[in-house]
PDB file of C-alpha atoms in Angstrom:
ATOM      1  CA  UNK A 439     -22.418 -95.720 141.652  1.00 56.00           C
ATOM      2  CA  UNK A 440     -24.537 -97.557 139.108  1.00 53.00           C
ATOM      3  CA  UNK A 441     -23.404 -97.853 135.519  1.00 53.00           C
ATOM      4  CA  UNK A 442     -25.800 -98.397 132.648  1.00 49.00           C
ATOM      5  CA  UNK A 443     -25.834 -98.416 128.853  1.00 42.00           C
ATOM      6  CA  UNK A 444     -28.432 -96.556 126.845  1.00 44.00           C
ATOM      7  CA  UNK A 445     -30.150 -97.614 123.683  1.00 38.00           C
ATOM      8  CA  UNK A 446     -28.466 -96.476 120.468  1.00 33.00           C
ATOM      9  CA  UNK A 447     -29.542 -95.494 116.987  1.00 31.00           C
ATOM     10  CA  UNK A 448     -27.343 -97.671 114.813  1.00 29.00           C
ATOM     11  CA  UNK A 449     -28.613 -96.422 111.460  1.00 28.00           C
ATOM     12  CA  UNK A 450     -29.090 -92.855 110.191  1.00 29.00           C
ATOM     13  CA  UNK A 451     -32.380 -91.548 108.790  1.00 28.00           C
ATOM     14  CA  UNK A 452     -32.379 -89.596 105.545  1.00 26.00           C
ATOM     15  CA  UNK A 453     -29.616 -88.674 103.074  1.00 26.00           C
ATOM     16  CA  UNK A 454     -26.021 -88.041 104.103  1.00 26.00           C
ATOM     17  CA  UNK A 455     -25.052 -84.356 104.045  1.00 24.00           C
ATOM     18  CA  UNK A 456     -22.165 -82.368 105.483  1.00 26.00           C
ATOM     19  CA  UNK A 457     -23.831 -82.366 108.897  1.00 30.00           C
ATOM     20  CA  UNK A 458     -26.795 -84.623 109.548  1.00 28.00           C
ATOM     21  CA  UNK A 459     -29.016 -84.334 112.617  1.00 28.00           C
ATOM     22  CA  UNK A 460     -30.848 -87.638 112.836  1.00 29.00           C
ATOM     23  CA  UNK A 461     -33.402 -88.647 115.380  1.00 28.00           C
ATOM     24  CA  UNK A 462     -32.693 -92.267 116.198  1.00 31.00           C
ATOM     25  CA  UNK A 463     -34.275 -94.595 113.641  1.00 28.00           C
ATOM     26  CA  UNK A 464     -34.393 -97.395 116.182  1.00 27.00           C
ATOM     27  CA  UNK A 465     -32.901 -98.289 119.531  1.00 29.00           C
ATOM     28  CA  UNK A 466     -31.377-101.378 121.037  1.00 29.00           C
ATOM     29  CA  UNK A 467     -31.492-101.381 124.835  1.00 30.00           C
ATOM     30  CA  UNK A 468     -28.523-102.545 126.841  1.00 34.00           C
ATOM     31  CA  UNK A 469     -28.726-105.970 128.403  1.00 32.00           C
ATOM     32  CA  UNK A 470     -29.365-106.738 132.034  1.00 31.00           C
ATOM     33  CA  UNK A 471     -31.693-105.136 134.548  1.00 31.00           C
ATOM     34  CA  UNK A 472     -32.129-101.380 134.747  1.00 33.00           C
ATOM     35  CA  UNK A 473     -29.056 -99.633 136.124  1.00 34.00           C
ATOM     36  CA  UNK A 474     -27.041-102.864 136.390  1.00 34.00           C
ATOM     37  CA  UNK A 475     -25.123-103.240 133.066  1.00 35.00           C
ATOM     38  CA  UNK A 476     -21.452-102.329 133.377  1.00 39.00           C
ATOM     39  CA  UNK A 477     -20.045 -99.763 130.968  1.00 43.00           C
ATOM     40  CA  UNK A 478     -17.345-101.053 128.599  1.00 45.00           C
ATOM     41  CA  UNK A 479     -13.780-100.967 129.870  1.00 47.00           C
ATOM     42  CA  UNK A 480     -12.775 -98.273 127.381  1.00 78.00           C
ATOM     43  CA  UNK A 481     -15.210 -95.726 128.871  1.00 88.00           C
ATOM     44  CA  UNK A 482     -15.695 -96.869 132.469  1.00 91.00           C
ATOM     45  CA  UNK A 483     -12.281 -95.844 133.927  1.00 91.00           C
ATOM     46  CA  UNK A 484     -12.519 -92.324 132.531  1.00 93.00           C
ATOM     47  CA  UNK A 485     -16.120 -91.969 133.691  1.00 94.00           C
ATOM     48  CA  UNK A 486     -15.153 -93.019 137.196  1.00 95.00           C
ATOM     49  CA  UNK A 487     -12.299 -90.489 137.295  1.00 96.00           C
ATOM     50  CA  UNK A 488     -14.603 -87.676 136.169  1.00 96.00           C
ATOM     51  CA  UNK A 489     -17.228 -88.625 138.766  1.00 96.00           C
ATOM     52  CA  UNK A 490     -14.649 -88.889 141.553  1.00 96.00           C
ATOM     53  CA  UNK A 491     -13.195 -85.465 140.659  1.00 96.00           C
ATOM     54  CA  UNK A 492     -16.582 -83.718 140.756  1.00 96.00           C
ATOM     55  CA  UNK A 493     -18.383 -85.459 143.620  1.00 94.00           C
ATOM     56  CA  UNK A 494     -18.160 -83.229 146.699  1.00 91.00           C
ATOM     57  CA  UNK A 495     -15.795 -80.772 144.969  1.00 94.00           C
ATOM     58  CA  UNK A 496     -15.614 -76.991 145.320  1.00 92.00           C
ATOM     59  CA  UNK A 497     -16.406 -76.738 141.599  1.00 92.00           C
ATOM     60  CA  UNK A 498     -19.660 -78.631 142.154  1.00 92.00           C
ATOM     61  CA  UNK A 499     -20.629 -76.296 144.995  1.00 89.00           C
ATOM     62  CA  UNK A 500     -19.808 -73.254 142.864  1.00 86.00           C
ATOM     63  CA  UNK A 501     -21.873 -74.597 139.967  1.00 84.00           C
ATOM     64  CA  UNK A 502     -24.851 -75.269 142.211  1.00 82.00           C
ATOM     65  CA  UNK A 503     -24.695 -72.028 144.159  1.00 82.00           C
ATOM     66  CA  UNK A 504     -23.902 -69.621 141.323  1.00 84.00           C
ATOM     67  CA  UNK A 505     -25.879 -68.124 138.451  1.00 87.00           C
ATOM     68  CA  UNK A 506     -24.905 -69.795 135.177  1.00 82.00           C
ATOM     69  CA  UNK A 507     -27.369 -69.219 132.289  1.00 83.00           C
ATOM     70  CA  UNK A 508     -27.585 -71.913 129.597  1.00 72.00           C
ATOM     71  CA  UNK A 509     -29.378 -69.970 126.843  1.00 71.00           C
ATOM     72  CA  UNK A 510     -27.917 -67.780 124.123  1.00 74.00           C
ATOM     73  CA  UNK A 511     -29.240 -64.209 124.282  1.00 81.00           C
ATOM     74  CA  UNK A 512     -30.481 -64.285 120.698  1.00 82.00           C
ATOM     75  CA  UNK A 513     -33.344 -61.985 119.708  1.00 89.00           C
ATOM     76  CA  UNK A 514     -36.215 -63.838 118.027  1.00 88.00           C
ATOM     77  CA  UNK A 515     -39.044 -61.408 117.161  1.00 93.00           C
ATOM     78  CA  UNK A 516     -42.530 -62.917 116.952  1.00 92.00           C
ATOM     79  CA  UNK A 517     -43.215 -63.647 113.284  1.00 92.00           C
ATOM     80  CA  UNK A 518     -39.536 -63.310 112.414  1.00 94.00           C
ATOM     81  CA  UNK A 519     -37.576 -60.369 111.018  1.00 94.00           C
ATOM     82  CA  UNK A 520     -39.223 -58.089 108.473  1.00 93.00           C
ATOM     83  CA  UNK A 521     -36.283 -58.518 106.106  1.00 93.00           C
ATOM     84  CA  UNK A 522     -32.838 -60.000 105.732  1.00 91.00           C
ATOM     85  CA  UNK A 523     -31.443 -56.510 106.224  1.00 92.00           C
ATOM     86  CA  UNK A 524     -33.128 -56.219 109.636  1.00 93.00           C
ATOM     87  CA  UNK A 525     -31.732 -59.596 110.663  1.00 91.00           C
ATOM     88  CA  UNK A 526     -28.231 -58.579 109.517  1.00 90.00           C
ATOM     89  CA  UNK A 527     -28.521 -55.330 111.472  1.00 91.00           C
ATOM     90  CA  UNK A 528     -29.497 -57.210 114.642  1.00 91.00           C
ATOM     91  CA  UNK A 529     -26.681 -59.750 114.264  1.00 87.00           C
ATOM     92  CA  UNK A 530     -24.119 -57.037 113.556  1.00 87.00           C
ATOM     93  CA  UNK A 531     -25.344 -54.788 116.379  1.00 89.00           C
ATOM     94  CA  UNK A 532     -26.354 -51.911 114.121  1.00 91.00           C
ATOM     95  CA  UNK A 533     -28.704 -50.060 116.473  1.00 93.00           C
ATOM     96  CA  UNK A 534     -29.402 -46.372 116.825  1.00 92.00           C
ATOM     97  CA  UNK A 535     -30.702 -44.933 120.106  1.00 93.00           C
ATOM     98  CA  UNK A 536     -33.909 -42.870 119.786  1.00 93.00           C
ATOM     99  CA  UNK A 537     -34.695 -42.746 123.512  1.00 93.00           C
ATOM    100  CA  UNK A 538     -33.068 -41.510 126.700  1.00 93.00           C
ATOM    101  CA  UNK A 539     -31.107 -44.139 128.630  1.00 92.00           C
ATOM    102  CA  UNK A 540     -32.102 -44.505 132.293  1.00 92.00           C
ATOM    103  CA  UNK A 541     -29.305 -43.124 134.446  1.00 89.00           C
ATOM    104  CA  UNK A 542     -27.867 -44.587 137.622  1.00 86.00           C
ATOM    105  CA  UNK A 543     -27.779 -48.151 138.884  1.00 86.00           C
ATOM    106  CA  UNK A 544     -30.893 -50.324 138.528  1.00 90.00           C
ATOM    107  CA  UNK A 545     -32.825 -51.521 141.565  1.00 89.00           C
ATOM    108  CA  UNK A 546     -31.284 -54.494 143.341  1.00 90.00           C
ATOM    109  CA  UNK A 547     -33.248 -57.490 142.059  1.00 92.00           C
ATOM    110  CA  UNK A 548     -32.438 -61.057 143.120  1.00 93.00           C
ATOM    111  CA  UNK A 549     -32.346 -64.128 140.913  1.00 93.00           C
ATOM    112  CA  UNK A 550     -35.290 -66.348 141.885  1.00 92.00           C
ATOM    113  CA  UNK A 551     -35.371 -70.004 140.874  1.00 87.00           C
ATOM    114  CA  UNK A 552     -38.680 -71.670 140.001  1.00 84.00           C
ATOM    115  CA  UNK A 553     -37.717 -74.681 142.116  1.00 76.00           C
ATOM    116  CA  UNK A 554     -37.102 -72.464 145.145  1.00 79.00           C
ATOM    117  CA  UNK A 555     -33.910 -72.397 147.174  1.00 76.00           C
ATOM    118  CA  UNK A 556     -31.618 -69.536 148.076  1.00 81.00           C
ATOM    119  CA  UNK A 557     -31.971 -66.377 145.994  1.00 88.00           C
ATOM    120  CA  UNK A 558     -28.936 -64.493 144.674  1.00 89.00           C
ATOM    121  CA  UNK A 559     -28.482 -60.728 144.474  1.00 91.00           C
ATOM    122  CA  UNK A 560     -25.642 -60.018 142.059  1.00 91.00           C
ATOM    123  CA  UNK A 561     -23.951 -56.920 140.574  1.00 92.00           C
ATOM    124  CA  UNK A 562     -26.057 -55.496 137.756  1.00 94.00           C
ATOM    125  CA  UNK A 563     -25.373 -53.749 134.467  1.00 93.00           C
ATOM    126  CA  UNK A 564     -26.568 -50.178 133.988  1.00 94.00           C
ATOM    127  CA  UNK A 565     -28.793 -49.408 131.011  1.00 94.00           C
ATOM    128  CA  UNK A 566     -25.842 -47.758 129.274  1.00 92.00           C
ATOM    129  CA  UNK A 567     -23.671 -50.842 129.781  1.00 92.00           C
ATOM    130  CA  UNK A 568     -26.406 -53.176 128.556  1.00 92.00           C
ATOM    131  CA  UNK A 569     -27.021 -51.031 125.481  1.00 92.00           C
ATOM    132  CA  UNK A 570     -23.288 -50.958 124.849  1.00 90.00           C
ATOM    133  CA  UNK A 571     -23.336 -54.761 124.641  1.00 87.00           C
ATOM    134  CA  UNK A 572     -25.725 -54.508 121.702  1.00 86.00           C
ATOM    135  CA  UNK A 573     -23.336 -52.329 119.743  1.00 80.00           C
ATOM    136  CA  UNK A 574     -21.099 -54.404 117.489  1.00 61.00           C
ATOM    137  CA  UNK A 575     -23.359 -57.432 117.905  1.00 49.00           C
ATOM    138  CA  UNK A 576     -22.706 -60.806 119.454  1.00 42.00           C
ATOM    139  CA  UNK A 577     -20.968 -61.846 116.230  1.00 42.00           C
ATOM    140  CA  UNK A 578     -18.781 -58.734 116.053  1.00 38.00           C
ATOM    141  CA  UNK A 579     -20.002 -57.769 112.580  1.00 41.00           C
ATOM    142  CA  UNK A 580     -18.973 -54.614 110.740  1.00 46.00           C
ATOM    143  CA  UNK A 581     -21.296 -51.631 111.168  1.00 46.00           C
ATOM    144  CA  UNK A 582     -23.399 -50.616 108.128  1.00 52.00           C
ATOM    145  CA  UNK A 583     -25.003 -47.165 108.560  1.00 55.00           C
ATOM    146  CA  UNK A 584     -27.612 -47.981 105.863  1.00 63.00           C
ATOM    147  CA  UNK A 585     -28.852 -50.967 107.871  1.00 80.00           C
ATOM    148  CA  UNK A 586     -29.876 -49.891 111.359  1.00 90.00           C
ATOM    149  CA  UNK A 587     -32.609 -50.674 113.875  1.00 93.00           C
ATOM    150  CA  UNK A 588     -33.998 -47.922 116.090  1.00 94.00           C
ATOM    151  CA  UNK A 589     -34.315 -48.429 119.843  1.00 95.00           C
ATOM    152  CA  UNK A 590     -37.277 -46.308 120.953  1.00 96.00           C
ATOM    153  CA  UNK A 591     -37.635 -47.236 124.658  1.00 96.00           C
ATOM    154  CA  UNK A 592     -35.682 -48.930 127.479  1.00 96.00           C
ATOM    155  CA  UNK A 593     -37.166 -50.479 130.605  1.00 95.00           C
ATOM    156  CA  UNK A 594     -35.847 -52.455 133.560  1.00 96.00           C
ATOM    157  CA  UNK A 595     -37.684 -55.624 134.568  1.00 95.00           C
ATOM    158  CA  UNK A 596     -37.285 -59.389 134.645  1.00 95.00           C
ATOM    159  CA  UNK A 597     -37.085 -62.304 132.232  1.00 94.00           C
ATOM    160  CA  UNK A 598     -37.004 -66.096 132.536  1.00 92.00           C
ATOM    161  CA  UNK A 599     -33.881 -68.027 131.566  1.00 88.00           C
ATOM    162  CA  UNK A 600     -32.649 -71.598 131.883  1.00 81.00           C
ATOM    163  CA  UNK A 601     -29.724 -71.959 134.268  1.00 82.00           C
ATOM    164  CA  UNK A 602     -27.555 -74.702 135.740  1.00 74.00           C
ATOM    165  CA  UNK A 603     -30.078 -74.823 138.606  1.00 77.00           C
ATOM    166  CA  UNK A 604     -33.184 -74.842 136.428  1.00 77.00           C
ATOM    167  CA  UNK A 605     -35.461 -72.003 135.187  1.00 84.00           C
ATOM    168  CA  UNK A 606     -35.060 -68.685 136.994  1.00 90.00           C
ATOM    169  CA  UNK A 607     -36.495 -65.169 136.986  1.00 94.00           C
ATOM    170  CA  UNK A 608     -33.644 -62.722 136.527  1.00 95.00           C
ATOM    171  CA  UNK A 609     -33.284 -58.934 136.261  1.00 96.00           C
ATOM    172  CA  UNK A 610     -33.120 -57.737 132.661  1.00 95.00           C
ATOM    173  CA  UNK A 611     -33.106 -54.676 130.435  1.00 96.00           C
ATOM    174  CA  UNK A 612     -35.790 -54.560 127.738  1.00 96.00           C
ATOM    175  CA  UNK A 613     -35.197 -52.579 124.521  1.00 96.00           C
ATOM    176  CA  UNK A 614     -38.150 -51.688 122.309  1.00 97.00           C
ATOM    177  CA  UNK A 615     -37.132 -51.832 118.638  1.00 96.00           C
ATOM    178  CA  UNK A 616     -39.106 -49.804 116.112  1.00 95.00           C
ATOM    179  CA  UNK A 617     -41.329 -52.006 113.949  1.00 94.00           C
ATOM    180  CA  UNK A 618     -41.345 -54.992 116.319  1.00 96.00           C
ATOM    181  CA  UNK A 619     -43.727 -56.013 119.086  1.00 95.00           C
ATOM    182  CA  UNK A 620     -41.183 -58.358 120.705  1.00 95.00           C
ATOM    183  CA  UNK A 621     -38.658 -56.390 122.777  1.00 95.00           C
ATOM    184  CA  UNK A 622     -34.969 -57.209 122.688  1.00 95.00           C
ATOM    185  CA  UNK A 623     -34.085 -58.433 126.190  1.00 94.00           C
ATOM    186  CA  UNK A 624     -30.662 -58.664 127.795  1.00 93.00           C
ATOM    187  CA  UNK A 625     -29.850 -60.138 131.206  1.00 93.00           C
ATOM    188  CA  UNK A 626     -28.805 -57.291 133.488  1.00 94.00           C
ATOM    189  CA  UNK A 627     -26.381 -59.388 135.552  1.00 92.00           C
ATOM    190  CA  UNK A 628     -22.669 -58.970 135.070  1.00 84.00           C
ATOM    191  CA  UNK A 629     -21.141 -62.177 133.623  1.00 75.00           C
ATOM    192  CA  UNK A 630     -19.885 -64.662 136.235  1.00 76.00           C
ATOM    193  CA  UNK A 631     -16.874 -66.878 135.766  1.00 78.00           C
ATOM    194  CA  UNK A 632     -17.798 -70.504 135.179  1.00 77.00           C
ATOM    195  CA  UNK A 633     -16.349 -73.086 137.577  1.00 83.00           C
ATOM    196  CA  UNK A 634     -13.132 -74.662 136.328  1.00 89.00           C
ATOM    197  CA  UNK A 635     -13.614 -78.436 135.953  1.00 93.00           C
ATOM    198  CA  UNK A 636     -11.611 -80.298 138.617  1.00 95.00           C
ATOM    199  CA  UNK A 637     -10.276 -82.700 135.953  1.00 95.00           C
ATOM    200  CA  UNK A 638      -8.410 -82.069 132.712  1.00 94.00           C
ATOM    201  CA  UNK A 639     -10.063 -82.956 129.367  1.00 92.00           C
ATOM    202  CA  UNK A 640      -8.905 -86.016 127.472  1.00 85.00           C
ATOM    203  CA  UNK A 641      -5.824 -85.263 125.376  1.00 77.00           C
ATOM    204  CA  UNK A 642      -5.586 -88.561 123.508  1.00 68.00           C
ATOM    205  CA  UNK A 643      -8.327 -90.672 121.973  1.00 61.00           C
ATOM    206  CA  UNK A 644      -8.562 -94.320 120.987  1.00 63.00           C
ATOM    207  CA  UNK A 645     -10.637 -93.651 117.866  1.00 66.00           C
ATOM    208  CA  UNK A 646     -13.734 -95.113 119.469  1.00 79.00           C
ATOM    209  CA  UNK A 647     -14.765 -91.992 121.392  1.00 83.00           C
ATOM    210  CA  UNK A 648     -17.776 -90.042 120.138  1.00 86.00           C
ATOM    211  CA  UNK A 649     -17.961 -86.302 120.943  1.00 89.00           C
ATOM    212  CA  UNK A 650     -21.070 -85.066 122.750  1.00 91.00           C
ATOM    213  CA  UNK A 651     -22.408 -81.660 121.673  1.00 88.00           C
ATOM    214  CA  UNK A 652     -25.253 -81.077 124.117  1.00 84.00           C
ATOM    215  CA  UNK A 653     -28.388 -82.510 125.639  1.00 87.00           C
ATOM    216  CA  UNK A 654     -32.068 -81.748 125.539  1.00 84.00           C
ATOM    217  CA  UNK A 655     -33.676 -79.862 128.403  1.00 76.00           C
ATOM    218  CA  UNK A 656     -35.212 -82.066 131.088  1.00 78.00           C
ATOM    219  CA  UNK A 657     -37.077 -81.220 134.310  1.00 76.00           C
ATOM    220  CA  UNK A 658     -35.640 -82.429 137.638  1.00 78.00           C
ATOM    221  CA  UNK A 659     -38.106 -85.324 137.830  1.00 86.00           C
ATOM    222  CA  UNK A 660     -37.159 -86.647 134.380  1.00 88.00           C
ATOM    223  CA  UNK A 661     -35.455 -90.015 133.993  1.00 93.00           C
ATOM    224  CA  UNK A 662     -34.722 -89.581 130.288  1.00 94.00           C
ATOM    225  CA  UNK A 663     -33.430 -87.014 127.821  1.00 93.00           C
ATOM    226  CA  UNK A 664     -31.553 -86.964 124.510  1.00 93.00           C
ATOM    227  CA  UNK A 665     -27.873 -86.351 123.831  1.00 92.00           C
ATOM    228  CA  UNK A 666     -26.523 -85.046 120.512  1.00 91.00           C
ATOM    229  CA  UNK A 667     -23.395 -86.989 119.552  1.00 90.00           C
ATOM    230  CA  UNK A 668     -21.053 -86.966 116.561  1.00 87.00           C
ATOM    231  CA  UNK A 669     -19.574 -89.755 114.458  1.00 84.00           C
ATOM    232  CA  UNK A 670     -17.998 -90.411 111.056  1.00 80.00           C
ATOM    233  CA  UNK A 671     -19.883 -91.193 107.848  1.00 81.00           C
ATOM    234  CA  UNK A 672     -18.728 -94.826 107.858  1.00 81.00           C
ATOM    235  CA  UNK A 673     -19.391 -95.482 111.536  1.00 78.00           C
ATOM    236  CA  UNK A 674     -22.393 -97.460 112.683  1.00 82.00           C
ATOM    237  CA  UNK A 675     -23.708 -94.746 114.982  1.00 84.00           C
ATOM    238  CA  UNK A 676     -23.165 -93.868 118.631  1.00 88.00           C
ATOM    239  CA  UNK A 677     -23.858 -95.450 121.996  1.00 90.00           C
ATOM    240  CA  UNK A 678     -23.890 -93.311 125.136  1.00 93.00           C
ATOM    241  CA  UNK A 679     -22.696 -94.996 128.338  1.00 93.00           C
ATOM    242  CA  UNK A 680     -23.957 -93.694 131.684  1.00 95.00           C
ATOM    243  CA  UNK A 681     -22.441 -93.656 135.160  1.00 96.00           C
ATOM    244  CA  UNK A 682     -24.820 -92.392 137.847  1.00 96.00           C
ATOM    245  CA  UNK A 683     -23.593 -91.056 141.172  1.00 94.00           C
ATOM    246  CA  UNK A 684     -24.961 -89.191 144.156  1.00 93.00           C
ATOM    247  CA  UNK A 685     -24.266 -85.724 142.749  1.00 92.00           C
ATOM    248  CA  UNK A 686     -23.327 -86.450 139.132  1.00 94.00           C
ATOM    249  CA  UNK A 687     -24.356 -88.255 135.972  1.00 95.00           C
ATOM    250  CA  UNK A 688     -21.376 -88.909 133.680  1.00 96.00           C
ATOM    251  CA  UNK A 689     -21.982 -89.601 129.971  1.00 96.00           C
ATOM    252  CA  UNK A 690     -19.484 -91.093 127.508  1.00 93.00           C
ATOM    253  CA  UNK A 691     -20.042 -91.316 123.741  1.00 91.00           C
ATOM    254  CA  UNK A 692     -18.816 -94.502 122.081  1.00 88.00           C
ATOM    255  CA  UNK A 693     -18.555 -95.117 118.312  1.00 85.00           C
ATOM    256  CA  UNK A 694     -20.340 -98.209 117.002  1.00 85.00           C
ATOM    257  CA  UNK A 695     -18.632-100.233 114.229  1.00 80.00           C
ATOM    258  CA  UNK A 696     -19.825 -99.684 110.671  1.00 74.00           C
ATOM    259  CA  UNK A 697     -18.985-100.562 107.086  1.00 64.00           C
ATOM    260  CA  UNK A 698     -17.221 -98.533 104.390  1.00 55.00           C
ATOM    261  CA  UNK A 699     -19.702 -96.410 102.461  1.00 53.00           C
ATOM    262  CA  UNK A 700     -17.678 -95.569  99.348  1.00 55.00           C
ATOM    263  CA  UNK A 701     -17.246 -97.862  96.357  1.00 58.00           C
ATOM    264  CA  UNK A 702     -13.491 -97.397  96.519  1.00 61.00           C
ATOM    265  CA  UNK A 703     -13.413 -98.175 100.235  1.00 64.00           C
ATOM    266  CA  UNK A 704     -12.795 -94.513 101.122  1.00 73.00           C
ATOM    267  CA  UNK A 705     -14.863 -92.819 103.800  1.00 77.00           C
ATOM    268  CA  UNK A 706     -16.201 -89.255 103.317  1.00 79.00           C
ATOM    269  CA  UNK A 707     -14.691 -86.722 105.690  1.00 78.00           C
ATOM    270  CA  UNK A 708     -18.026 -85.853 107.296  1.00 81.00           C
ATOM    271  CA  UNK A 709     -19.082 -85.335 110.888  1.00 83.00           C
ATOM    272  CA  UNK A 710     -22.617 -86.613 111.346  1.00 85.00           C
ATOM    273  CA  UNK A 711     -24.757 -85.774 114.351  1.00 88.00           C
ATOM    274  CA  UNK A 712     -27.211 -88.144 115.957  1.00 90.00           C
ATOM    275  CA  UNK A 713     -29.662 -87.791 118.823  1.00 91.00           C
ATOM    276  CA  UNK A 714     -29.303 -90.675 121.245  1.00 93.00           C
ATOM    277  CA  UNK A 715     -31.833 -91.350 124.026  1.00 94.00           C
ATOM    278  CA  UNK A 716     -30.468 -91.638 127.562  1.00 95.00           C
ATOM    279  CA  UNK A 717     -32.427 -93.346 130.331  1.00 95.00           C
ATOM    280  CA  UNK A 718     -31.458 -93.032 133.995  1.00 95.00           C
ATOM    281  CA  UNK A 719     -32.177 -95.384 136.886  1.00 96.00           C
ATOM    282  CA  UNK A 720     -33.613 -92.466 138.892  1.00 95.00           C
ATOM    283  CA  UNK A 721     -34.605 -88.842 138.191  1.00 93.00           C
ATOM    284  CA  UNK A 722     -31.782 -86.476 137.285  1.00 88.00           C
ATOM    285  CA  UNK A 723     -32.823 -84.136 140.134  1.00 84.00           C
ATOM    286  CA  UNK A 724     -30.091 -81.634 141.020  1.00 79.00           C
ATOM    287  CA  UNK A 725     -27.320 -83.898 139.810  1.00 89.00           C
ATOM    288  CA  UNK A 726     -24.811 -82.367 137.417  1.00 89.00           C
ATOM    289  CA  UNK A 727     -24.702 -84.020 133.969  1.00 92.00           C
ATOM    290  CA  UNK A 728     -21.059 -84.283 132.865  1.00 94.00           C
ATOM    291  CA  UNK A 729     -19.276 -85.060 129.588  1.00 94.00           C
ATOM    292  CA  UNK A 730     -16.624 -87.728 130.145  1.00 94.00           C
ATOM    293  CA  UNK A 731     -14.446 -86.431 127.293  1.00 92.00           C
ATOM    294  CA  UNK A 732     -14.179 -82.804 128.425  1.00 92.00           C
ATOM    295  CA  UNK A 733     -14.756 -83.424 132.140  1.00 94.00           C
ATOM    296  CA  UNK A 734     -17.115 -80.420 132.083  1.00 91.00           C
ATOM    297  CA  UNK A 735     -20.896 -80.041 132.471  1.00 90.00           C
ATOM    298  CA  UNK A 736     -22.808 -80.989 129.321  1.00 86.00           C
ATOM    299  CA  UNK A 737     -24.785 -77.982 128.180  1.00 78.00           C
ATOM    300  CA  UNK A 738     -28.492 -78.070 127.455  1.00 70.00           C
ATOM    301  CA  UNK A 739     -28.629 -77.249 123.774  1.00 56.00           C
ATOM    302  CA  UNK A 740     -25.788 -77.450 121.193  1.00 45.00           C
ATOM    303  CA  UNK A 741     -22.338 -77.131 122.717  1.00 43.00           C
ATOM    304  CA  UNK A 742     -20.241 -74.292 121.288  1.00 39.00           C
ATOM    305  CA  UNK A 743     -16.795 -75.595 120.421  1.00 37.00           C
TER     306      UNK A 743
END
């Protein structure tokens, strides 16, 4: 395996707020030739253990062979919601059915990946089950009869989602909502259990570990992407160390030293977020990108903690 160190944004752009998302103001590349620098001793052993646990494991095979969507199923109508009340109704799942639900099981429709490979035909949700998922909302809000959205038509078809194996066409139920041109779409596949990481998450920390919250989407031929990492208000930023393997890319966030920001020497209790560029020695391909801290795959998009 080759270990490398990415560039880091050592200073934050803009004012300090409760949570700051800062694109790196500047980067300082790691020394040595590409792919050759050795990760610091405080991150390297853990990275190696995570890589060794995943490489060739049953969990890796399950992750690669299964259907694991990476996107939230949030409804985003073109042009936005007509009002705050409509948005609240959608979030709280306050829908009323003004159309007949299709009866019986939907047609067997496989998941087809844009990059090719084996298709998957999985158990599907009926229209009634999919509509039932809308009731109560993803956030579990309290129903308000004076704030409802009317579903006027239901159709079975396909949609495109990002998955652990790249973009895929998947079976989906489409709900037409009165007053909106953009239908509300829900994946018609019954939820699958995610693979259990073959290594336990870190239980103790040395104070120098930076949490990673997610990474930007990148095509298989990409050699770079960004990672969102957290650090304290008085830290100097974050570096992200990289360990590349045959089947995995392990990332470890590392806090950079900083100076006290307060006049009294106290440091505000803030978690700042920073986007850090990561550059690989070769394209990410089908390799699984892993978080050294949790030992689990690093999601594309913000990680839900």
